[in-house]
Coordinates of C-alpha atoms in Angstrom, one line a residue:
Chain A
M232 CA 0.0 0.0 0.0
N233 CA 1.6 3.3 -1.0
K234 CA 1.5 6.6 0.8
Q235 CA -1.5 8.1 -1.2
T236 CA -3.7 5.1 -0.5
K237 CA -2.8 5.2 3.2
V238 CA -3.9 8.9 3.3
W239 CA -7.2 8.1 1.8
L240 CA -7.7 5.2 4.1
V241 CA -7.0 7.3 7.2
L242 CA -9.4 10.0 5.9
S243 CA -12.2 7.4 5.3
I244 CA -11.7 5.8 8.8
A245 CA -11.8 9.3 10.4
L246 CA -15.0 10.1 8.6
S247 CA -16.5 6.7 9.6
L248 CA -15.7 7.3 13.2
L249 CA -17.3 10.8 13.0
A250 CA -20.4 9.4 11.5
L251 CA -20.6 6.5 14.0
G252 CA -20.0 8.9 16.9
S253 CA -22.8 11.1 15.7
A254 CA -25.1 8.2 15.1
C255 CA -24.6 7.0 18.7
S256 CA -25.0 10.4 20.3
N257 CA -28.2 11.2 22.1
S258 CA -30.3 13.3 19.8
S259 CA -32.7 14.3 22.6
G260 CA -33.4 18.0 22.7
D261 CA -33.4 18.1 26.5
S262 CA -29.7 17.6 27.0
K263 CA -28.4 20.8 25.5
G264 CA -29.4 24.2 24.7
G265 CA -28.6 26.1 27.9
T266 CA -31.2 27.5 30.2
N267 CA -31.9 30.6 32.1
T268 CA -34.3 28.9 34.4
N269 CA -32.1 29.4 37.4
A270 CA -31.9 33.1 36.9
T271 CA -32.9 35.0 40.0
A272 CA -35.7 37.5 39.6
E273 CA -34.9 40.9 41.0
A274 CA -38.5 41.5 42.0
G275 CA -39.7 37.9 42.7
P276 CA -43.2 36.9 41.8
Y277 CA -45.8 39.6 41.1
S278 CA -48.5 39.9 43.7
G279 CA -50.2 43.2 42.9
P280 CA -53.3 44.1 41.1
T281 CA -53.9 42.7 37.6
G282 CA -56.0 43.4 34.6
T283 CA -56.8 41.9 31.3
I284 CA -55.8 42.6 27.7
S285 CA -58.3 41.5 25.1
G286 CA -59.0 42.2 21.5
V287 CA -59.9 41.0 18.1
I288 CA -57.7 40.3 15.1
S289 CA -59.1 41.5 11.9
Y290 CA -58.2 41.1 8.3
N291 CA -58.7 44.0 5.9
G292 CA -59.2 43.2 2.3
T293 CA -59.5 39.8 0.7
P294 CA -57.5 37.2 2.5
P295 CA -55.5 34.6 0.5
A296 CA -57.7 31.6 -0.2
P297 CA -56.7 28.3 1.4
K298 CA -55.0 25.9 -0.9
K299 CA -55.8 22.3 -1.4
I300 CA -53.1 19.9 -0.2
D301 CA -52.1 17.0 -2.4
T302 CA -52.0 14.0 0.0
T303 CA -51.4 11.3 -2.6
A304 CA -48.0 10.6 -1.2
D305 CA -49.6 9.1 1.9
P306 CA -53.1 7.5 1.2
V307 CA -53.9 7.5 5.0
C308 CA -53.9 11.3 5.0
G309 CA -56.3 11.4 2.0
Q310 CA -58.6 8.8 3.5
K311 CA -58.9 10.6 6.9
N312 CA -58.9 14.1 5.6
P313 CA -59.9 14.2 2.0
N314 CA -60.3 18.0 1.8
L315 CA -57.1 18.9 3.6
M316 CA -56.5 22.6 3.1
T317 CA -53.7 25.0 4.1
D318 CA -54.4 26.8 7.4
D319 CA -51.8 29.5 7.3
T320 CA -54.5 32.2 7.0
I321 CA -57.9 31.3 8.6
V322 CA -60.2 34.2 8.2
K323 CA -63.9 34.0 9.0
D324 CA -66.1 37.1 8.6
G325 CA -63.0 39.3 8.5
K326 CA -61.6 37.9 11.8
V327 CA -58.2 36.0 11.9
A328 CA -57.6 32.9 13.9
N329 CA -54.2 31.5 15.0
T330 CA -52.6 34.9 15.8
F331 CA -50.1 34.7 18.6
V332 CA -50.4 37.7 20.9
Y333 CA -48.0 38.3 23.7
I334 CA -46.5 41.0 25.9
K335 CA -43.0 41.7 24.6
E336 CA -41.9 44.3 27.2
G337 CA -43.2 47.0 29.5
T338 CA -43.2 48.6 32.8
V339 CA -45.4 47.6 35.8
E340 CA -47.0 50.2 37.9
G341 CA -44.3 51.2 40.4
G342 CA -41.6 51.4 37.8
K343 CA -40.3 47.9 37.7
K344 CA -39.8 46.2 34.3
I345 CA -42.1 43.2 33.6
G346 CA -38.9 41.2 33.0
D347 CA -37.8 41.8 36.6
Y348 CA -40.6 39.5 37.9
S349 CA -40.5 35.7 38.1
W350 CA -43.3 33.3 37.0
T351 CA -44.1 29.8 38.0
T352 CA -43.9 27.2 35.3
P353 CA -47.3 25.5 35.1
T354 CA -47.4 21.8 35.8
S355 CA -50.1 21.2 33.2
E356 CA -49.1 20.0 29.7
V357 CA -49.8 21.7 26.5
Q358 CA -50.9 19.2 23.8
L359 CA -50.0 19.2 20.1
D360 CA -51.9 16.5 18.2
Q361 CA -51.3 15.2 14.7
N362 CA -54.7 14.4 13.4
G363 CA -55.7 14.0 9.7
C364 CA -52.0 14.8 8.7
H365 CA -52.6 18.2 10.3
Y366 CA -51.2 19.8 13.5
A367 CA -53.8 20.8 16.0
P368 CA -53.5 23.5 17.2
H369 CA -51.7 25.2 14.4
V370 CA -50.3 28.0 16.7
L371 CA -49.7 27.5 20.4
G372 CA -47.8 28.9 23.3
V373 CA -45.9 27.3 26.2
M374 CA -43.9 28.6 29.0
V375 CA -40.2 27.8 29.3
N376 CA -39.7 24.3 30.6
Q377 CA -43.5 23.6 30.4
K378 CA -44.2 20.1 29.1
L379 CA -45.3 19.8 25.5
K380 CA -47.2 16.6 24.9
I381 CA -47.2 15.4 21.3
T382 CA -49.7 12.8 20.2
N383 CA -50.4 11.0 17.0
S384 CA -54.0 10.3 16.2
D385 CA -53.3 9.2 12.7
A386 CA -53.0 5.6 11.3
T387 CA -49.7 6.7 9.7
Q388 CA -46.3 7.7 11.1
H389 CA -45.2 11.3 11.4
N390 CA -42.0 12.9 12.4
I391 CA -42.0 16.0 14.6
H392 CA -39.2 18.4 13.8
P393 CA -39.1 21.8 15.5
T394 CA -36.5 24.1 13.9
P395 CA -35.7 26.7 16.6
K396 CA -33.0 29.3 16.5
L397 CA -32.3 29.4 20.2
N398 CA -33.5 26.1 21.6
Q399 CA -32.2 22.7 20.7
E400 CA -33.4 21.3 17.4
W401 CA -34.7 17.8 17.4
N402 CA -36.4 15.4 15.0
Q403 CA -38.3 12.4 16.2
T404 CA -40.5 9.8 14.4
Q405 CA -43.8 8.9 16.0
A406 CA -45.5 5.8 14.6
N407 CA -49.2 5.3 14.8
G408 CA -50.2 4.1 18.2
A409 CA -46.9 5.2 19.7
P410 CA -47.0 6.7 23.2
P411 CA -47.0 10.5 23.4
I412 CA -43.7 12.4 23.1
E413 CA -43.0 14.8 25.9
K414 CA -40.6 17.7 25.4
A415 CA -39.9 21.1 26.8
F416 CA -38.1 24.2 25.5
T417 CA -35.5 25.7 27.8
R418 CA -35.3 29.2 26.3
S419 CA -37.9 31.7 25.3
E420 CA -38.3 32.0 21.6
I421 CA -40.9 33.6 19.3
L422 CA -41.8 31.5 17.3
I423 CA -40.5 28.0 16.8
P424 CA -41.6 26.5 13.5
V425 CA -42.5 22.8 13.7
K426 CA -42.7 20.6 10.6
C427 CA -43.2 17.0 9.6
N428 CA -40.6 15.9 7.2
Q429 CA -42.7 13.1 6.0
H430 CA -45.7 15.3 5.2
P431 CA -44.1 18.6 4.2
W432 CA -47.4 20.6 4.3
M433 CA -47.7 20.0 8.1
K434 CA -46.7 23.1 10.0
A435 CA -47.2 24.4 13.5
Y436 CA -45.7 27.3 15.4
I437 CA -44.8 27.3 19.1
G438 CA -44.3 30.5 21.1
V439 CA -42.1 29.9 24.1
L440 CA -42.1 32.5 26.8
K441 CA -40.9 32.9 30.4
H442 CA -44.2 34.4 31.4
P443 CA -47.9 33.3 30.9
L444 CA -48.9 36.7 29.3
F445 CA -49.8 35.3 25.9
S446 CA -52.8 34.1 23.9
V447 CA -53.8 32.7 20.5
S448 CA -56.8 34.2 18.7
S449 CA -59.7 31.9 18.2
D450 CA -61.8 31.3 15.1
T451 CA -63.7 34.5 15.9
G452 CA -60.4 36.4 16.0
A453 CA -60.8 37.1 19.7
F454 CA -58.0 36.7 22.3
E455 CA -57.6 37.5 26.0
I456 CA -54.6 37.7 28.2
K457 CA -55.5 37.5 31.9
G458 CA -53.5 38.3 35.0
V459 CA -51.5 41.1 33.4
P460 CA -49.9 43.3 36.1
A461 CA -51.2 46.9 36.0
G462 CA -48.7 48.8 33.8
K463 CA -47.8 49.9 30.3
Y464 CA -46.7 47.3 27.8
T465 CA -45.7 46.6 24.2
V466 CA -48.1 44.0 22.9
V467 CA -47.2 42.0 19.8
A468 CA -49.5 40.1 17.5
W469 CA -47.8 37.6 15.1
R470 CA -49.5 35.7 12.4
E471 CA -48.2 33.3 9.8
G472 CA -47.8 34.6 6.3
G473 CA -45.1 34.7 3.7
A474 CA -41.7 33.2 4.5
N475 CA -41.3 34.5 8.1
G476 CA -44.7 35.7 9.2
E477 CA -45.9 39.1 10.0
E478 CA -46.1 41.0 13.3
K479 CA -47.8 44.1 14.6
T480 CA -47.1 46.0 17.8
M481 CA -49.2 48.2 20.0
E482 CA -48.7 50.1 23.3
V483 CA -51.3 49.1 25.8
T484 CA -51.9 50.4 29.3
V485 CA -53.5 48.0 31.8
T486 CA -55.1 49.4 34.9
A487 CA -55.8 47.5 38.2
N488 CA -58.8 45.2 37.6
G489 CA -59.3 46.9 34.3
S490 CA -59.7 45.5 30.8
A491 CA -57.5 47.0 28.1
K492 CA -58.4 46.7 24.4
A493 CA -55.8 45.8 21.8
D494 CA -57.4 45.2 18.4
F495 CA -55.0 44.4 15.6
S496 CA -55.5 44.5 11.8
F497 CA -53.6 42.6 9.2
G498 CA -54.0 42.6 5.4
G499 CA -53.7 45.3 2.7
A500 CA -55.4 48.2 4.5
A501 CA -54.1 47.6 7.9
T502 CA -52.9 50.7 9.7
S503 CA -51.2 49.6 13.0
S504 CA -47.4 49.5 13.4
T505 CA -46.2 46.7 11.2
K506 CA -42.9 44.9 10.7
P507 CA -42.7 43.2 7.4
S508 CA -41.4 39.9 8.8
L509 CA -40.4 38.3 12.0
Q510 CA -37.0 36.9 11.9
M511 CA -37.8 34.5 14.7
M512 CA -36.4 36.9 17.2
P513 CA -35.8 36.1 20.9
A514 CA -38.7 36.9 23.1
L515 CA -38.5 38.9 26.3
E516 CA -36.1 37.2 28.7
L517 CA -37.9 36.9 32.0
P518 CA -36.7 34.9 35.0
V519 CA -38.7 31.8 35.8
M520 CA -39.3 30.5 39.2
K521 CA -38.6 26.8 39.5
H522 CA -41.1 24.7 41.3
Chain B
M220 CA -8.4 -3.2 -23.2
N221 CA -11.2 -5.2 -21.6
R222 CA -14.5 -4.5 -23.3
G223 CA -16.5 -6.0 -20.4
L224 CA -14.8 -3.8 -17.9
N225 CA -15.5 -0.7 -20.0
R226 CA -19.1 -1.7 -20.3
F227 CA -19.4 -2.2 -16.6
A228 CA -17.7 1.1 -15.8
I229 CA -20.2 2.8 -18.1
F230 CA -23.0 1.0 -16.3
V231 CA -21.7 2.2 -12.9
A232 CA -21.4 5.8 -14.2
C233 CA -25.0 5.6 -15.4
A234 CA -26.1 4.3 -12.0
T235 CA -24.3 7.2 -10.4
F236 CA -26.1 9.6 -12.6
F237 CA -29.4 8.0 -11.5
L238 CA -28.2 8.4 -7.9
I239 CA -27.6 12.1 -8.4
I240 CA -31.1 12.4 -9.7
A241 CA -32.4 10.5 -6.6
G242 CA -30.5 12.8 -4.3
A243 CA -31.8 15.9 -6.0
L244 CA -35.3 14.5 -5.6
V245 CA -34.8 14.2 -1.9
T246 CA -33.7 17.9 -1.6
S247 CA -36.5 19.1 -3.8
H248 CA -39.1 17.2 -1.8
D249 CA -37.5 18.4 1.5
A250 CA -37.3 14.8 2.4
G251 CA -33.8 14.7 3.9
L252 CA -35.0 14.3 7.4
A253 CA -38.0 12.1 6.7
T254 CA -36.4 9.7 9.1
P255 CA -34.2 10.8 11.9
D256 CA -32.0 7.8 12.0
W257 CA -29.3 6.4 9.8
P258 CA -28.3 3.9 8.3
L259 CA -31.7 2.4 9.2
S260 CA -34.9 4.2 8.3
N261 CA -37.1 4.5 11.4
G262 CA -35.2 1.5 12.8
Q263 CA -36.0 -0.7 9.8
F264 CA -34.2 -2.0 6.7
F265 CA -37.4 -1.8 4.6
P266 CA -39.8 0.7 6.2
K267 CA -43.2 1.5 4.7
M268 CA -42.3 4.0 2.1
V269 CA -45.0 6.5 2.4
G270 CA -44.9 10.3 2.3
N271 CA -41.4 11.7 2.0
L272 CA -39.9 8.5 3.3
F273 CA -40.3 7.2 -0.2
W274 CA -37.7 9.7 -1.5
E275 CA -35.3 9.5 1.4
H276 CA -35.3 5.7 1.7
G277 CA -35.4 5.3 -2.1
H278 CA -32.2 7.4 -2.3
R279 CA -30.6 5.2 0.3
M280 CA -31.5 2.1 -1.6
V281 CA -30.1 3.5 -4.9
A282 CA -27.0 4.6 -3.0
T283 CA -26.5 1.2 -1.5
T284 CA -26.8 -0.3 -5.0
V285 CA -24.2 2.1 -6.4
G286 CA -21.9 1.3 -3.4
M287 CA -22.1 -2.4 -4.2
L288 CA -21.5 -1.8 -7.9
T289 CA -18.5 0.3 -7.0
I290 CA -17.1 -2.6 -5.0
V291 CA -17.6 -4.9 -7.9
L292 CA -16.0 -2.4 -10.3
M293 CA -12.9 -2.0 -8.1
I294 CA -12.5 -5.8 -7.9
Y295 CA -13.0 -6.0 -11.7
I296 CA -10.4 -3.3 -12.3
L297 CA -7.9 -4.9 -9.9
A298 CA -8.4 -8.2 -11.7
K299 CA -8.3 -7.1 -15.3
E300 CA -6.5 -3.7 -15.5
K301 CA -2.8 -3.5 -15.8
R302 CA -2.2 0.2 -15.6
D303 CA -1.3 1.0 -12.1
W304 CA -2.9 4.5 -12.1
V305 CA -6.3 3.1 -13.3
R306 CA -6.2 0.5 -10.5
K307 CA -5.5 3.3 -8.0
L308 CA -8.5 5.3 -9.5
G309 CA -10.7 2.2 -8.9
I310 CA -9.6 2.1 -5.3
F311 CA -10.2 5.9 -5.0
A312 CA -13.8 5.4 -6.4
L313 CA -14.6 2.9 -3.6
L314 CA -13.2 5.2 -0.9
A315 CA -15.1 8.1 -2.4
V316 CA -18.4 6.3 -2.4
I317 CA -17.8 5.2 1.2
A318 CA -17.0 8.7 2.2
Q319 CA -20.1 9.9 0.4
G320 CA -22.3 7.4 2.2
L321 CA -20.9 8.5 5.6
L322 CA -21.5 12.2 4.6
G323 CA -25.1 11.3 3.8
G324 CA -25.4 9.8 7.3
L325 CA -23.9 12.9 8.8
T326 CA -26.4 15.1 7.0
V327 CA -29.2 13.2 8.7
K328 CA -27.6 12.9 12.1
L329 CA -26.6 16.5 12.2
M330 CA -30.0 17.6 10.7
L331 CA -28.8 19.1 7.4
P332 CA -26.1 21.6 8.4
L333 CA -25.4 23.7 5.3
A334 CA -21.7 22.7 5.1
V335 CA -22.3 19.0 5.4
S336 CA -25.2 19.0 2.9
T337 CA -23.1 21.0 0.4
A338 CA -20.1 18.7 0.9
H339 CA -22.4 15.7 0.3
A340 CA -23.7 17.3 -3.0
T341 CA -20.2 18.2 -4.1
L342 CA -18.7 14.8 -3.4
A343 CA -21.6 13.3 -5.4
Q344 CA -20.4 15.2 -8.4
L345 CA -16.7 14.3 -7.8
F346 CA -17.7 10.6 -7.5
F347 CA -19.7 10.8 -10.7
C348 CA -16.6 12.4 -12.3
T349 CA -14.5 9.4 -11.0
T350 CA -16.8 6.8 -12.4
V351 CA -17.0 8.6 -15.8
S352 CA -13.2 8.9 -15.9
L353 CA -12.9 5.2 -15.3
A354 CA -15.3 4.6 -18.2
V355 CA -13.2 6.9 -20.4
F356 CA -9.9 5.3 -19.4
T357 CA -11.1 1.8 -20.1
S358 CA -12.6 2.7 -23.4
R359 CA -11.4 1.6 -26.8
S360 CA -11.3 5.1 -28.2
W361 CA -8.9 6.1 -25.3
M362 CA -6.6 3.2 -26.1
A363 CA -6.6 3.8 -29.8
A364 CA -6.2 7.6 -29.7
E365 CA -3.3 9.0 -31.6
P366 CA -1.4 12.3 -30.8
L367 CA -2.6 15.3 -32.6
P368 CA -0.6 18.5 -33.5
E369 CA -1.5 21.8 -32.0
E370 CA -1.4 25.0 -34.1
K371 CA 1.8 26.8 -33.4
G372 CA 1.6 30.0 -31.3
T373 CA -1.7 29.1 -29.7
L374 CA -2.6 28.5 -26.1
P375 CA -2.6 24.7 -25.5
L376 CA -6.3 23.5 -25.5
R377 CA -5.8 21.3 -22.4
Y378 CA -5.4 24.4 -20.3
L379 CA -8.5 26.1 -21.7
C380 CA -10.5 22.9 -21.0
T381 CA -9.0 22.6 -17.5
A382 CA -9.9 26.3 -16.8
A383 CA -13.5 25.5 -17.9
L384 CA -13.6 22.4 -15.7
V385 CA -12.4 24.2 -12.6
T386 CA -15.0 27.0 -13.3
I387 CA -17.8 24.5 -13.6
F388 CA -16.7 22.7 -10.4
L389 CA -16.8 26.0 -8.5
Q390 CA -20.2 26.7 -10.0
L391 CA -21.4 23.3 -8.8
V392 CA -20.2 24.1 -5.3
I393 CA -22.0 27.5 -5.4
G394 CA -25.1 25.8 -6.7
A395 CA -25.1 23.1 -4.0
T396 CA -24.7 25.8 -1.4
L397 CA -27.6 27.8 -2.8
R398 CA -29.8 24.8 -3.0
H399 CA -29.2 23.7 0.6
S400 CA -29.4 27.2 2.1
A401 CA -33.2 27.4 2.0
T402 CA -36.0 24.8 1.9
W403 CA -38.8 25.1 -0.6
D404 CA -40.9 27.2 1.7
Q405 CA -38.2 29.8 2.2
H406 CA -36.9 32.4 -0.2
L407 CA -33.4 31.8 -1.6
P408 CA -30.7 34.1 -0.2
M409 CA -30.2 36.8 -2.9
H410 CA -26.4 37.1 -2.5
L411 CA -26.1 33.4 -3.3
V412 CA -28.5 33.7 -6.2
L413 CA -26.4 36.5 -7.6
T414 CA -23.2 34.6 -7.1
H415 CA -24.6 31.6 -8.9
I416 CA -25.7 33.9 -11.8
G417 CA -22.2 35.3 -11.9
G418 CA -20.9 31.7 -11.9
A419 CA -23.1 30.9 -14.8
V420 CA -21.6 33.9 -16.8
A421 CA -18.1 32.7 -16.0
V422 CA -18.9 29.1 -17.0
T423 CA -20.5 30.3 -20.3
I424 CA -17.4 32.3 -21.1
A425 CA -14.9 29.6 -20.0
L426 CA -16.7 26.6 -21.5
G427 CA -17.8 28.6 -24.6
M428 CA -14.1 29.5 -25.3
A429 CA -12.9 26.0 -24.7
T430 CA -15.5 24.2 -26.8
L431 CA -15.5 26.7 -29.6
T432 CA -11.7 26.6 -29.8
V433 CA -11.9 22.8 -30.0
L434 CA -14.5 22.9 -32.7
Q435 CA -12.5 25.5 -34.6
R436 CA -9.1 23.7 -34.4
H437 CA -10.2 20.0 -34.4
K438 CA -13.7 20.0 -36.0
D439 CA -12.8 16.8 -37.9
E440 CA -11.5 14.9 -34.9
K441 CA -14.6 13.2 -33.4
F442 CA -12.5 12.2 -30.4
L443 CA -12.5 15.9 -29.4
A444 CA -15.2 17.5 -31.4
R445 CA -18.0 15.3 -30.1
P446 CA -17.6 15.9 -26.3
A447 CA -17.1 19.6 -27.1
L448 CA -20.3 19.8 -29.1
I449 CA -22.2 17.9 -26.4
A450 CA -20.8 20.1 -23.6
L451 CA -21.8 23.2 -25.6
L452 CA -25.3 22.0 -26.2
L453 CA -25.8 20.9 -22.6
L454 CA -24.6 24.4 -21.5
F455 CA -27.4 26.0 -23.4
V456 CA -29.9 23.5 -22.0
Q457 CA -28.5 24.1 -18.5
L458 CA -28.8 27.9 -18.8
S459 CA -32.4 27.6 -19.8
L460 CA -33.1 25.2 -17.0
G461 CA -31.4 27.5 -14.5
I462 CA -33.7 30.4 -15.5
A463 CA -36.8 28.1 -15.3
A464 CA -35.7 26.7 -11.9
Y465 CA -35.3 30.2 -10.5
V466 CA -38.7 31.3 -11.7
T467 CA -40.5 28.3 -10.3
R468 CA -38.5 28.4 -7.1
L469 CA -39.5 32.1 -6.6
K470 CA -43.2 30.9 -6.4
S471 CA -42.7 27.9 -4.2
P472 CA -42.7 29.6 -0.7
G473 CA -46.3 30.4 -1.3
D474 CA -47.2 26.8 -2.2
P475 CA -48.7 24.4 0.4
Q476 CA -46.0 21.8 -0.3
P477 CA -43.2 21.1 -2.8
L478 CA -44.9 20.9 -6.1
N479 CA -44.2 20.4 -9.8
P480 CA -43.0 22.0 -12.0
M481 CA -40.6 23.3 -9.3
I482 CA -39.5 19.8 -8.3
S483 CA -38.9 18.5 -11.8
I484 CA -37.2 21.6 -13.1
T485 CA -34.8 22.0 -10.2
V486 CA -33.9 18.3 -10.4
A487 CA -33.4 18.6 -14.1
H488 CA -31.1 21.6 -13.5
V489 CA -29.0 19.5 -11.0
A490 CA -28.9 16.6 -13.4
C491 CA -28.0 18.7 -16.4
G492 CA -25.3 20.4 -14.3
A493 CA -23.8 17.0 -13.7
L494 CA -23.9 16.2 -17.4
V495 CA -22.2 19.5 -18.3
F496 CA -19.5 18.7 -15.7
V497 CA -18.8 15.2 -17.0
S498 CA -18.9 16.1 -20.7
T499 CA -16.3 18.7 -19.9
I500 CA -14.3 16.1 -18.0
I501 CA -14.3 13.8 -20.9
L502 CA -13.3 16.6 -23.2
T503 CA -10.5 17.7 -20.9
L504 CA -9.2 14.1 -20.4
R505 CA -9.1 13.6 -24.1
T506 CA -7.2 16.8 -24.7
Y507 CA -4.6 15.6 -22.3
R508 CA -4.5 12.3 -24.1
V509 CA -4.0 13.5 -27.7
L510 CA -2.8 17.1 -27.5
P511 CA 0.7 18.3 -26.5
A512 CA 1.3 20.1 -23.2
R513 CA 3.4 22.7 -24.9
V514 CA 3.0 24.3 -28.2
E515 CA 5.9 25.6 -30.2
L516 CA 6.0 29.3 -30.8
K517 CA 5.5 30.6 -34.4
E518 CA 8.6 30.5 -36.5
E519 CA 8.6 34.3 -36.9
S520 CA 7.1 36.8 -34.6
L521 CA 6.9 40.6 -34.5
I522 CA 8.5 41.9 -31.4
H523 CA 8.4 45.6 -30.5
D524 CA 11.8 46.9 -29.5
Y525 CA 11.3 49.8 -27.2
R526 CA 14.9 50.9 -27.3
I527 CA 14.7 51.7 -30.9
G528 CA 11.0 52.2 -31.2
Q529 CA 10.6 49.8 -34.1
D530 CA 9.0 46.4 -34.7
L531 CA 11.5 43.7 -35.5
H532 CA 10.9 40.4 -37.3
V533 CA 12.4 37.7 -35.1
K534 CA 13.0 34.1 -36.2
F535 CA 12.9 31.3 -33.6

């Protein structure tokens, strides 16, 4: 064996070891990614008066029509959901569903920033189901470290693949009848796209926040954020659309036991403050209280 | 020359071309991560091939077949071929296909990082280049080729062809980077699109010069003229496919899923790019085979003598 052959042999072996090492490594998303969950809140948990932010998401003009999805690649999808349509823009009577609304930043009465307070992570799970080769819900919110329970109600296999920028990316197959997959995200991130690489039309978006001050608009376009400390905040409404989505912001003042209105409009004639796209930016970093 | 070996080398090269198409279909369907594991698919040798798993596992099956064929080709070469450098190239082909398989595994395990995906696409072209070269070196026309004279005072053709080949290879790397930098539902990064367009201009100039010069100087020599003509024709097809691929790809982020004609045109663009590359390889190898490395200067040249401010006729 001459020198050149030896060099190629060594390179091949090195590449093999790298691949094998990678194959044997734990691909779970929980082992890495860093966390700020131990951060100490300057102000501790909030215990003062709270109010509510509610509103309606409207669409001005003619919304894009839902598109038919071709499910011939997996007959199970077509059998269970023969009229599967895109759900990136669900508009009914001019009202928009699946808009993620959250408090981005602001000042609580008394002068402290909302980010100075800590919030308890709920013990309840948030469910993401795969049903009819479609994610339900399409947009959802969880708190940092809150359990996300993923179920498969279809007679076919899916793979769940979140593609975060700040959290750990993972990709896991879930066969029909397989037990639920439980995951959590360790960093706040707005919003994490989730896709199924087996059925490329399947998409969902997960907003991960360190506080519970978020909501997703219903089919009537309505949303409500309860338990907001009295203060002045920047509220953001994000909806899917285009390559990176679209967001609008609004300054909202919440009074003690009061109800603040925050109506957002999307579409051609929308007038509120608009950013053309959301580059999956990090959300407000608030400390979280461990329980 | 062993006719059976040559035919088998051609067969492996054709199988490799099919493998490149299968790989391109995986990328265009966004099926690269249809299964999170490797080398098994969802823990099975033969999973139910539904949805995008059809493309990903299908690609793995074709790749495994090509890997087996390459092992047989290497054994065939070691058994029948006497030229030491051809035997070494046969061993290199096997190492390349092993490395390519491992790179494919890394793309899955590391979840398609751009560098690894681009390396996988680039090595695919280099492996195709290797199998085509083996087919060329074991061919009857290669063995029977006679040296040809080059016109005096001209740039040796082999260097023109080599320059075209290097330009095409760089363009293939840029194309692979562009292709793997955004999935079908994302817009392509404009800086890479512009770089790829710039590369297309460079390839057109370099390959156009090389092929037109071959056709001008050696139009009666089929050994050189044929691959030059094929490369030139494929270049025009490739440029048209490139424009069509860009137009269909612009629309795809608004589609509910990867759809035709975007899939078929982008795959055809990748496949035709591979054909432009290998036709230029064949042309370049043949220029090295029959044309001299150095060309004599013309017997008499005009040289401007700055000291006396006059042109002088100089005989060499």
